[in-house]
Amino acid sequence: MRTRPLKVALLGCGVVGSEVARIMTTHADDLTARIGAPVELAGVAVRRPSKVRAGIDPELVTTDATALVKRGDIDVVVEVIGGIEPARTLITTAFEHGASVVSANKALIAQDGAALHAAAEQQGRDLYYEAAVAGAIPLIRPLRESLAGDKVNRVLGIVNGTTNFILDKMDTTGAGYQEALDEATALGYAEADPTADVEGFDAAAKAAILAGIAFHTRVRLDDVYREGMTEVTAADFASAKRMGCTIKLLAICERAADGGSVTARVHPAMIPLSHPLASVREAYNAVFVEAEAAGQLMFYGPGAGGAPTASAVLGDLVAVCRNKLGEATGPGDSAYTQLPVGSMGAVVTRYHISLDVADKPGVLAQVATVFAEHGVSIDTVRQTVKDGEASLVVVTHRAPDAALSGTVEALRNLDTVRGVASIMRVEGE
């Protein structure tokens, strides 16, 4: 066994970074045995050096992250500061000065993954980022390595714990959106500004990463269709229950039926209670993978938090250190298919549409005619009248999103339709 330690630079020492440092210290002997050489925390770059960080030698702490990654004796840089800059520059600088990189930065990988992989390859370095998607759940490595000999056709999952907590509370307690969000905030599941989570930006970044790996093609954050979940109501959950469904914010990456393109999208959707994702509760994540040979696979576990995310970081650190000792690099970017990313309009799915309508004869016939004129076939219709207010709930057969958009626009122009209360896709069937 090699006795000279592999030196690790840690960029960021917040919730995740502090856990990485703690595990490196408390599990030092185990890590040494698994890697084949000791690992040493050689420097920690932070913004506030005066803050007390338990278990970390103050002499290792610096505010000069650039100088740290340029040292030349650093074997691996662990980047957990997040954001685009300075993280992007620090990572490329690390490659240039001999270090491989482990990152948890989903936004950066989703936006600039191709360029970062190219920079790593040019310098003969590794770029690993298991922790960028779904926290502790092993997902990227199974897609990139375990399923490398298979053909993945679909990835469907819950990849944001905050939104799953909120929707689960709305489902199980009958709480409204704001009430459930307030509880999530009080428990520390939601940030003071929850926009990135509830509007789907966080999940969209993860969807871009998953689609790129699963389909061996370039998928950027801008390619992902995104809808948030702030408009989901208790009435939507009541409708879902009548259909034997619940509502989840899903990331869905699909290969087209003809294999000529892929799509990636994030939006709320009704899923049957019989689907494995329907039982994912609280702040947990789960991802359902459909491959030709392997069939259906499900990955489940805590999708966020300091310790779970640090677990994924340390798994990558072990792999990268082993590669260093073997003077090799692991799997890099695989985008050989160069498939185009299709638009949301081409996506085919079912829809649940709730309409406020006039309470008079002939309304259902008018609505049905509009659906027929746009080539959208109706599966079921439920009509209710309460306190003089009438509503129609229409569930369609599978149809292109573009056809549904045209249908809704035409419905809004009917004198007998007073409003479109909600539109939601039905997935997982």
CSV table of C-alpha atoms in Angstrom, one decimal:
chain,number,residue,atom,x,y,z
A,1,MET,CA,0.0,0.0,0.0
A,2,ARG,CA,1.2,3.5,-0.9
A,3,THR,CA,2.1,5.5,2.2
A,4,ARG,CA,2.3,9.0,0.7
A,5,PRO,CA,-1.2,10.5,1.1
A,6,LEU,CA,-3.4,11.7,-1.8
A,7,LYS,CA,-4.1,15.3,-1.1
A,8,VAL,CA,-7.6,16.7,-1.3
A,9,ALA,CA,-8.7,20.4,-1.5
A,10,LEU,CA,-12.2,21.2,-0.4
A,11,LEU,CA,-14.0,24.1,-2.0
A,12,GLY,CA,-16.8,25.1,0.3
A,13,CYS,CA,-17.5,24.1,3.9
A,14,GLY,CA,-21.2,24.5,4.4
A,15,VAL,CA,-23.7,21.8,5.1
A,16,VAL,CA,-22.3,19.4,2.6
A,17,GLY,CA,-18.6,20.4,2.8
A,18,SER,CA,-18.5,20.1,6.6
A,19,GLU,CA,-19.9,16.6,6.3
A,20,VAL,CA,-17.3,15.6,3.7
A,21,ALA,CA,-14.5,16.8,6.0
A,22,ARG,CA,-16.0,15.0,9.0
A,23,ILE,CA,-16.3,11.7,7.2
A,24,MET,CA,-12.8,12.0,5.8
A,25,THR,CA,-11.6,12.4,9.3
A,26,THR,CA,-13.7,9.8,11.2
A,27,HIS,CA,-13.5,7.2,8.4
A,28,ALA,CA,-9.8,7.8,7.5
A,29,ASP,CA,-8.7,4.2,8.1
A,30,ASP,CA,-11.5,2.7,6.1
A,31,LEU,CA,-10.9,5.1,3.3
A,32,THR,CA,-7.2,4.3,3.3
A,33,ALA,CA,-8.0,0.6,3.1
A,34,ARG,CA,-10.5,1.0,0.3
A,35,ILE,CA,-8.4,3.4,-1.8
A,36,GLY,CA,-5.0,1.8,-1.2
A,37,ALA,CA,-3.4,5.0,0.1
A,38,PRO,CA,-4.3,7.5,2.8
A,39,VAL,CA,-6.2,10.7,1.9
A,40,GLU,CA,-5.3,14.0,3.5
A,41,LEU,CA,-7.4,17.1,3.6
A,42,ALA,CA,-4.8,19.6,2.4
A,43,GLY,CA,-6.9,22.8,2.3
A,44,VAL,CA,-10.4,24.2,2.7
A,45,ALA,CA,-11.5,27.3,0.8
A,46,VAL,CA,-14.3,29.3,2.4
A,47,ARG,CA,-15.8,32.8,2.3
A,48,ARG,CA,-15.9,33.4,6.1
A,49,PRO,CA,-12.6,32.2,7.6
A,50,SER,CA,-13.5,33.4,11.1
A,51,LYS,CA,-16.3,30.9,11.5
A,52,VAL,CA,-15.5,28.0,13.8
A,53,ARG,CA,-15.5,24.7,11.9
A,54,ALA,CA,-15.4,21.7,14.3
A,55,GLY,CA,-12.8,19.1,13.4
A,56,ILE,CA,-11.0,21.2,10.8
A,57,ASP,CA,-7.6,22.6,11.5
A,58,PRO,CA,-7.8,26.4,11.2
A,59,GLU,CA,-4.5,26.5,9.4
A,60,LEU,CA,-6.1,24.6,6.5
A,61,VAL,CA,-8.7,27.3,6.0
A,62,THR,CA,-8.2,29.9,3.3
A,63,THR,CA,-10.2,32.4,1.3
A,64,ASP,CA,-8.0,32.1,-1.7
A,65,ALA,CA,-9.6,29.2,-3.6
A,66,THR,CA,-7.7,30.0,-6.8
A,67,ALA,CA,-4.3,29.7,-5.0
A,68,LEU,CA,-5.5,26.4,-3.4
A,69,VAL,CA,-6.3,24.7,-6.7
A,70,LYS,CA,-3.1,26.0,-8.3
A,71,ARG,CA,-0.8,24.5,-5.7
A,72,GLY,CA,0.3,21.6,-7.9
A,73,ASP,CA,0.4,19.1,-5.1
A,74,ILE,CA,-3.4,18.7,-4.9
A,75,ASP,CA,-4.6,15.3,-6.3
A,76,VAL,CA,-8.4,15.9,-6.0
A,77,VAL,CA,-10.5,19.0,-5.7
A,78,VAL,CA,-13.9,18.6,-4.1
A,79,GLU,CA,-16.2,21.4,-5.3
A,80,VAL,CA,-19.3,22.0,-3.2
A,81,ILE,CA,-19.7,25.8,-3.4
A,82,GLY,CA,-22.4,25.6,-6.1
A,83,GLY,CA,-23.4,28.2,-8.7
A,84,ILE,CA,-21.7,28.9,-12.0
A,85,GLU,CA,-18.8,31.2,-11.1
A,86,PRO,CA,-16.3,31.0,-9.6
A,87,ALA,CA,-16.9,27.2,-9.6
A,88,ARG,CA,-16.4,26.8,-13.3
A,89,THR,CA,-13.1,28.7,-13.4
A,90,LEU,CA,-11.9,26.9,-10.3
A,91,ILE,CA,-12.7,23.5,-11.8
A,92,THR,CA,-10.9,24.1,-15.1
A,93,THR,CA,-8.0,25.6,-13.2
A,94,ALA,CA,-7.8,22.5,-11.1
A,95,PHE,CA,-7.6,20.4,-14.2
A,96,GLU,CA,-4.8,22.5,-15.6
A,97,HIS,CA,-2.8,22.1,-12.4
A,98,GLY,CA,-3.0,18.3,-12.1
A,99,ALA,CA,-6.1,17.7,-10.0
A,100,SER,CA,-9.2,15.7,-10.8
A,101,VAL,CA,-12.5,17.0,-9.6
A,102,VAL,CA,-15.5,15.7,-7.7
A,103,SER,CA,-18.4,18.1,-7.8
A,104,ALA,CA,-22.0,18.3,-6.4
A,105,ASN,CA,-22.8,21.3,-8.7
A,106,LYS,CA,-25.9,20.4,-10.6
A,107,ALA,CA,-26.5,23.8,-12.1
A,108,LEU,CA,-22.9,24.0,-13.5
A,109,ILE,CA,-22.9,20.4,-14.8
A,110,ALA,CA,-26.3,20.9,-16.5
A,111,GLN,CA,-25.2,24.2,-18.2
A,112,ASP,CA,-21.6,23.5,-19.0
A,113,GLY,CA,-21.0,19.7,-18.5
A,114,ALA,CA,-19.8,19.2,-22.1
A,115,ALA,CA,-17.1,21.9,-21.8
A,116,LEU,CA,-16.0,20.7,-18.4
A,117,HIS,CA,-15.7,17.1,-19.6
A,118,ALA,CA,-13.7,18.3,-22.6
A,119,ALA,CA,-11.4,20.3,-20.3
A,120,ALA,CA,-10.9,17.2,-18.1
A,121,GLU,CA,-10.2,14.9,-21.0
A,122,GLN,CA,-7.7,17.4,-22.5
A,123,GLN,CA,-5.7,17.3,-19.2
A,124,GLY,CA,-6.2,13.6,-18.6
A,125,ARG,CA,-8.3,14.2,-15.4
A,126,ASP,CA,-11.5,12.8,-13.9
A,127,LEU,CA,-14.7,14.7,-13.5
A,128,TYR,CA,-17.2,12.9,-11.2
A,129,TYR,CA,-20.6,14.3,-9.9
A,130,GLU,CA,-22.7,11.6,-8.4
A,131,ALA,CA,-23.9,14.1,-5.7
A,132,ALA,CA,-25.3,16.5,-8.3
A,133,VAL,CA,-28.4,14.4,-8.7
A,134,ALA,CA,-30.6,12.8,-6.0
A,135,GLY,CA,-28.2,13.1,-3.1
A,136,ALA,CA,-27.1,9.8,-1.6
A,137,ILE,CA,-28.9,7.7,-4.3
A,138,PRO,CA,-26.5,5.9,-6.6
A,139,LEU,CA,-27.8,6.9,-9.9
A,140,ILE,CA,-25.3,8.5,-12.2
A,141,ARG,CA,-22.8,5.7,-11.9
A,142,PRO,CA,-25.4,3.0,-12.6
A,143,LEU,CA,-26.5,4.9,-15.7
A,144,ARG,CA,-23.0,5.7,-16.9
A,145,GLU,CA,-21.4,2.3,-16.0
A,146,SER,CA,-23.8,-0.5,-14.9
A,147,LEU,CA,-26.2,0.2,-17.8
A,148,ALA,CA,-23.4,1.1,-20.3
A,149,GLY,CA,-24.2,-2.0,-22.3
A,150,ASP,CA,-28.0,-1.5,-22.4
A,151,LYS,CA,-30.3,1.0,-24.1
A,152,VAL,CA,-32.2,3.3,-21.7
A,153,ASN,CA,-35.5,4.5,-23.1
A,154,ARG,CA,-37.0,6.4,-20.2
A,155,VAL,CA,-36.0,8.0,-16.9
A,156,LEU,CA,-38.9,9.1,-14.7
A,157,GLY,CA,-38.4,10.4,-11.2
A,158,ILE,CA,-38.9,12.5,-8.1
A,159,VAL,CA,-35.6,14.4,-7.8
A,160,ASN,CA,-36.4,17.2,-5.4
A,161,GLY,CA,-37.1,16.5,-1.8
A,162,THR,CA,-38.6,19.9,-1.0
A,163,THR,CA,-41.4,19.6,-3.6
A,164,ASN,CA,-42.1,16.0,-2.7
A,165,PHE,CA,-42.5,17.0,1.0
A,166,ILE,CA,-44.9,19.8,0.1
A,167,LEU,CA,-47.0,17.6,-2.3
A,168,ASP,CA,-47.0,14.7,0.1
A,169,LYS,CA,-48.4,16.9,2.9
A,170,MET,CA,-51.1,18.3,0.6
A,171,ASP,CA,-52.0,14.8,-0.3
A,172,THR,CA,-52.0,13.2,3.1
A,173,THR,CA,-53.3,16.0,5.3
A,174,GLY,CA,-55.4,18.1,2.9
A,175,ALA,CA,-53.2,21.2,3.5
A,176,GLY,CA,-53.1,23.9,1.0
A,177,TYR,CA,-49.9,24.8,-0.9
A,178,GLN,CA,-48.9,27.7,1.3
A,179,GLU,CA,-49.5,25.8,4.5
A,180,ALA,CA,-47.5,22.8,3.3
A,181,LEU,CA,-44.7,25.2,2.2
A,182,ASP,CA,-44.6,26.9,5.6
A,183,GLU,CA,-44.2,23.5,7.3
A,184,ALA,CA,-41.4,22.6,4.9
A,185,THR,CA,-39.7,25.8,5.7
A,186,ALA,CA,-40.1,25.4,9.4
A,187,LEU,CA,-38.5,21.9,9.2
A,188,GLY,CA,-35.6,23.1,7.1
A,189,TYR,CA,-36.6,21.3,3.9
A,190,ALA,CA,-37.3,24.6,2.0
A,191,GLU,CA,-35.0,27.6,1.7
A,192,ALA,CA,-36.1,31.1,2.7
A,193,ASP,CA,-36.5,31.6,-1.1
A,194,PRO,CA,-37.9,28.3,-2.4
A,195,THR,CA,-38.1,29.4,-6.0
A,196,ALA,CA,-35.5,27.1,-7.4
A,197,ASP,CA,-37.3,24.1,-5.9
A,198,VAL,CA,-41.0,24.9,-6.3
A,199,GLU,CA,-40.7,26.4,-9.8
A,200,GLY,CA,-38.8,23.3,-11.0
A,201,PHE,CA,-35.4,24.8,-11.7
A,202,ASP,CA,-33.5,22.4,-9.5
A,203,ALA,CA,-35.3,19.4,-10.9
A,204,ALA,CA,-34.7,20.7,-14.5
A,205,ALA,CA,-30.9,20.8,-14.0
A,206,LYS,CA,-31.0,17.3,-12.7
A,207,ALA,CA,-33.2,16.2,-15.7
A,208,ALA,CA,-30.6,17.6,-18.1
A,209,ILE,CA,-27.8,15.7,-16.5
A,210,LEU,CA,-29.8,12.4,-16.4
A,211,ALA,CA,-31.0,12.7,-20.0
A,212,GLY,CA,-27.5,13.4,-21.3
A,213,ILE,CA,-26.1,10.3,-19.5
A,214,ALA,CA,-29.0,8.0,-20.2
A,215,PHE,CA,-29.2,8.8,-23.9
A,216,HIS,CA,-25.5,9.6,-24.7
A,217,THR,CA,-26.4,12.9,-26.1
A,218,ARG,CA,-26.0,16.6,-25.3
A,219,VAL,CA,-28.9,17.9,-23.2
A,220,ARG,CA,-28.5,21.4,-21.6
A,221,LEU,CA,-30.6,23.1,-19.0
A,222,ASP,CA,-32.2,25.3,-21.7
A,223,ASP,CA,-33.4,22.1,-23.4
A,224,VAL,CA,-35.6,21.0,-20.5
A,225,TYR,CA,-39.3,22.0,-20.5
A,226,ARG,CA,-40.2,23.2,-17.0
A,227,GLU,CA,-43.4,23.9,-15.0
A,228,GLY,CA,-43.5,24.7,-11.3
A,229,MET,CA,-46.0,23.3,-8.8
A,230,THR,CA,-47.2,26.5,-7.1
A,231,GLU,CA,-50.6,26.3,-8.9
A,232,VAL,CA,-51.4,22.8,-7.6
A,233,THR,CA,-54.5,22.9,-5.4
A,234,ALA,CA,-56.4,20.8,-2.9
A,235,ALA,CA,-59.0,20.4,-5.7
A,236,ASP,CA,-56.4,18.9,-8.0
A,237,PHE,CA,-55.6,16.3,-5.3
A,238,ALA,CA,-59.3,15.6,-4.8
A,239,SER,CA,-59.6,15.0,-8.6
A,240,ALA,CA,-56.5,12.8,-8.5
A,241,LYS,CA,-57.9,10.7,-5.7
A,242,ARG,CA,-61.1,10.1,-7.6
A,243,MET,CA,-59.0,8.7,-10.4
A,244,GLY,CA,-56.9,6.5,-8.1
A,245,CYS,CA,-53.9,8.8,-8.5
A,246,THR,CA,-51.7,11.2,-6.5
A,247,ILE,CA,-49.7,14.2,-7.7
A,248,LYS,CA,-45.9,14.4,-7.9
A,249,LEU,CA,-43.4,16.9,-9.5
A,250,LEU,CA,-41.7,14.6,-12.0
A,251,ALA,CA,-38.5,14.8,-14.0
A,252,ILE,CA,-39.1,12.8,-17.2
A,253,CYS,CA,-36.5,12.0,-19.8
A,254,GLU,CA,-37.6,10.0,-22.8
A,255,ARG,CA,-36.3,8.6,-26.0
A,256,ALA,CA,-38.7,9.1,-28.9
A,257,ALA,CA,-40.5,5.9,-30.1
A,258,ASP,CA,-38.6,6.1,-33.4
A,259,GLY,CA,-35.3,6.6,-31.5
A,260,GLY,CA,-34.6,9.8,-33.5
A,261,SER,CA,-34.8,12.3,-30.7
A,262,VAL,CA,-35.1,12.7,-26.9
A,263,THR,CA,-37.1,15.0,-24.6
A,264,ALA,CA,-36.6,16.2,-21.1
A,265,ARG,CA,-39.2,17.9,-19.0
A,266,VAL,CA,-40.2,18.8,-15.4
A,267,HIS,CA,-43.8,19.4,-14.3
A,268,PRO,CA,-46.5,18.3,-11.9
A,269,ALA,CA,-48.3,15.1,-12.9
A,270,MET,CA,-50.9,12.7,-11.7
A,271,ILE,CA,-49.6,9.2,-11.3
A,272,PRO,CA,-51.6,6.0,-10.4
A,273,LEU,CA,-51.4,4.9,-6.8
A,274,SER,CA,-50.2,1.6,-8.2
A,275,HIS,CA,-47.0,3.1,-9.6
A,276,PRO,CA,-43.9,2.8,-7.3
A,277,LEU,CA,-43.3,6.5,-7.4
A,278,ALA,CA,-46.7,7.2,-5.8
A,279,SER,CA,-45.6,5.8,-2.5
A,280,VAL,CA,-42.5,8.0,-2.2
A,281,ARG,CA,-43.2,10.1,0.9
A,282,GLU,CA,-41.8,13.1,2.8
A,283,ALA,CA,-38.5,14.5,1.4
A,284,TYR,CA,-37.4,11.3,-0.3
A,285,ASN,CA,-36.4,11.0,-3.9
A,286,ALA,CA,-36.9,8.1,-6.3
A,287,VAL,CA,-36.0,7.5,-9.9
A,288,PHE,CA,-37.6,4.9,-12.2
A,289,VAL,CA,-35.4,3.7,-15.1
A,290,GLU,CA,-36.7,1.7,-18.1
A,291,ALA,CA,-34.1,-0.1,-20.2
A,292,GLU,CA,-34.4,-2.6,-23.0
A,293,ALA,CA,-32.5,-5.5,-21.4
A,294,ALA,CA,-32.6,-4.7,-17.7
A,295,GLY,CA,-36.3,-3.8,-17.7
A,296,GLN,CA,-37.6,-1.5,-15.0
A,297,LEU,CA,-35.3,-0.4,-12.2
A,298,MET,CA,-36.1,1.9,-9.3
A,299,PHE,CA,-33.6,3.9,-7.2
A,300,TYR,CA,-34.8,5.3,-3.9
A,301,GLY,CA,-33.4,7.1,-0.9
A,302,PRO,CA,-32.8,10.5,0.7
A,303,GLY,CA,-32.2,13.1,-2.0
A,304,ALA,CA,-30.7,15.9,-0.1
A,305,GLY,CA,-29.1,16.9,3.2
A,306,GLY,CA,-25.5,17.2,4.4
A,307,ALA,CA,-24.7,13.6,5.3
A,308,PRO,CA,-26.5,11.9,2.3
A,309,THR,CA,-25.0,14.2,-0.2
A,310,ALA,CA,-21.5,13.8,1.4
A,311,SER,CA,-21.9,10.1,1.1
A,312,ALA,CA,-22.2,10.5,-2.7
A,313,VAL,CA,-19.2,12.9,-2.7
A,314,LEU,CA,-17.1,10.4,-0.8
A,315,GLY,CA,-18.0,7.6,-3.1
A,316,ASP,CA,-16.8,9.7,-6.1
A,317,LEU,CA,-13.6,10.6,-4.1
A,318,VAL,CA,-12.8,7.0,-3.5
A,319,ALA,CA,-13.3,6.2,-7.2
A,320,VAL,CA,-11.2,9.2,-8.4
A,321,CYS,CA,-8.4,8.4,-5.9
A,322,ARG,CA,-8.3,4.8,-7.1
A,323,ASN,CA,-8.0,6.0,-10.7
A,324,LYS,CA,-5.1,8.3,-9.6
A,325,LEU,CA,-3.2,5.4,-8.1
A,326,GLY,CA,-3.8,3.3,-11.2
A,327,GLU,CA,-2.7,6.3,-13.5
A,328,ALA,CA,-6.0,6.0,-15.3
A,329,THR,CA,-9.2,7.9,-15.7
A,330,GLY,CA,-12.8,6.8,-15.3
A,331,PRO,CA,-15.7,7.1,-17.8
A,332,GLY,CA,-15.9,10.5,-19.4
A,333,ASP,CA,-18.5,12.3,-21.4
A,334,SER,CA,-20.5,10.0,-23.8
A,335,ALA,CA,-22.5,11.9,-26.3
A,336,TYR,CA,-21.8,9.9,-29.4
A,337,THR,CA,-25.5,9.7,-30.5
A,338,GLN,CA,-25.8,13.5,-30.9
A,339,LEU,CA,-29.6,13.1,-30.9
A,340,PRO,CA,-31.7,16.2,-31.2
A,341,VAL,CA,-33.7,17.3,-28.2
A,342,GLY,CA,-37.4,17.5,-29.2
A,343,SER,CA,-39.8,20.2,-28.2
A,344,MET,CA,-42.5,19.8,-25.6
A,345,GLY,CA,-45.2,20.0,-28.3
A,346,ALA,CA,-44.1,16.6,-29.6
A,347,VAL,CA,-44.5,14.9,-26.3
A,348,VAL,CA,-47.5,12.5,-26.2
A,349,THR,CA,-49.3,11.9,-22.9
A,350,ARG,CA,-52.7,12.0,-21.2
A,351,TYR,CA,-54.3,15.1,-19.7
A,352,HIS,CA,-56.7,15.9,-16.9
A,353,ILE,CA,-58.5,19.2,-17.6
A,354,SER,CA,-60.9,20.9,-15.2
A,355,LEU,CA,-63.3,23.5,-16.8
A,356,ASP,CA,-65.7,25.9,-15.2
A,357,VAL,CA,-68.7,26.0,-17.5
A,358,ALA,CA,-72.2,27.4,-17.9
A,359,ASP,CA,-75.0,25.3,-16.4
A,360,LYS,CA,-77.1,24.8,-19.5
A,361,PRO,CA,-77.8,22.1,-22.1
A,362,GLY,CA,-75.4,21.6,-24.9
A,363,VAL,CA,-72.2,22.5,-23.1
A,364,LEU,CA,-70.8,19.0,-23.0
A,365,ALA,CA,-71.5,18.6,-26.7
A,366,GLN,CA,-69.6,21.9,-27.5
A,367,VAL,CA,-66.6,20.9,-25.4
A,368,ALA,CA,-66.5,17.4,-27.0
A,369,THR,CA,-66.6,19.0,-30.5
A,370,VAL,CA,-63.6,21.2,-29.7
A,371,PHE,CA,-61.6,18.1,-28.5
A,372,ALA,CA,-62.5,16.2,-31.7
A,373,GLU,CA,-61.6,19.1,-34.0
A,374,HIS,CA,-58.1,19.1,-32.5
A,375,GLY,CA,-57.6,15.4,-32.7
A,376,VAL,CA,-57.7,14.8,-29.0
A,377,SER,CA,-59.7,11.8,-28.0
A,378,ILE,CA,-61.7,11.9,-24.7
A,379,ASP,CA,-61.4,9.0,-22.2
A,380,THR,CA,-63.8,10.1,-19.5
A,381,VAL,CA,-65.9,13.1,-18.6
A,382,ARG,CA,-67.3,14.0,-15.2
A,383,GLN,CA,-69.9,16.8,-14.9
A,384,THR,CA,-70.9,18.3,-11.5
A,385,VAL,CA,-73.2,21.2,-10.5
A,386,LYS,CA,-73.0,22.7,-7.0
A,387,ASP,CA,-74.6,25.9,-5.7
A,388,GLY,CA,-75.4,26.9,-9.3
A,389,GLU,CA,-71.8,26.5,-10.5
A,390,ALA,CA,-71.1,23.8,-13.1
A,391,SER,CA,-67.8,22.1,-13.9
A,392,LEU,CA,-66.5,19.5,-16.3
A,393,VAL,CA,-63.5,17.3,-15.7
A,394,VAL,CA,-62.2,15.8,-18.9
A,395,VAL,CA,-59.5,13.0,-19.0
A,396,THR,CA,-58.1,12.4,-22.5
A,397,HIS,CA,-56.4,9.5,-24.2
A,398,ARG,CA,-52.7,10.1,-25.1
A,399,ALA,CA,-52.2,13.0,-27.4
A,400,PRO,CA,-49.4,15.4,-28.5
A,401,ASP,CA,-48.9,18.4,-26.2
A,402,ALA,CA,-49.3,20.7,-29.2
A,403,ALA,CA,-52.7,19.3,-29.9
A,404,LEU,CA,-53.7,19.8,-26.3
A,405,SER,CA,-52.5,23.4,-26.3
A,406,GLY,CA,-54.6,24.2,-29.3
A,407,THR,CA,-57.6,22.5,-27.7
A,408,VAL,CA,-57.3,24.6,-24.5
A,409,GLU,CA,-57.0,27.8,-26.5
A,410,ALA,CA,-60.2,27.0,-28.4
A,411,LEU,CA,-62.0,26.1,-25.2
A,412,ARG,CA,-61.2,29.5,-23.7
A,413,ASN,CA,-62.9,31.1,-26.7
A,414,LEU,CA,-66.2,29.2,-26.1
A,415,ASP,CA,-68.9,31.4,-24.5
A,416,THR,CA,-70.0,28.5,-22.4
A,417,VAL,CA,-66.6,28.0,-20.9
A,418,ARG,CA,-66.0,30.4,-18.0
A,419,GLY,CA,-62.5,29.3,-17.2
A,420,VAL,CA,-59.9,26.6,-17.3
A,421,ALA,CA,-59.4,25.7,-13.6
A,422,SER,CA,-56.5,23.4,-14.1
A,423,ILE,CA,-54.6,21.3,-16.6
A,424,MET,CA,-52.4,18.4,-15.5
A,425,ARG,CA,-50.7,15.6,-17.3
A,426,VAL,CA,-51.2,12.0,-16.3
A,427,GLU,CA,-48.1,9.9,-16.3
A,428,GLY,CA,-46.8,6.5,-15.2
A,429,GLU,CA,-49.4,4.3,-16.9
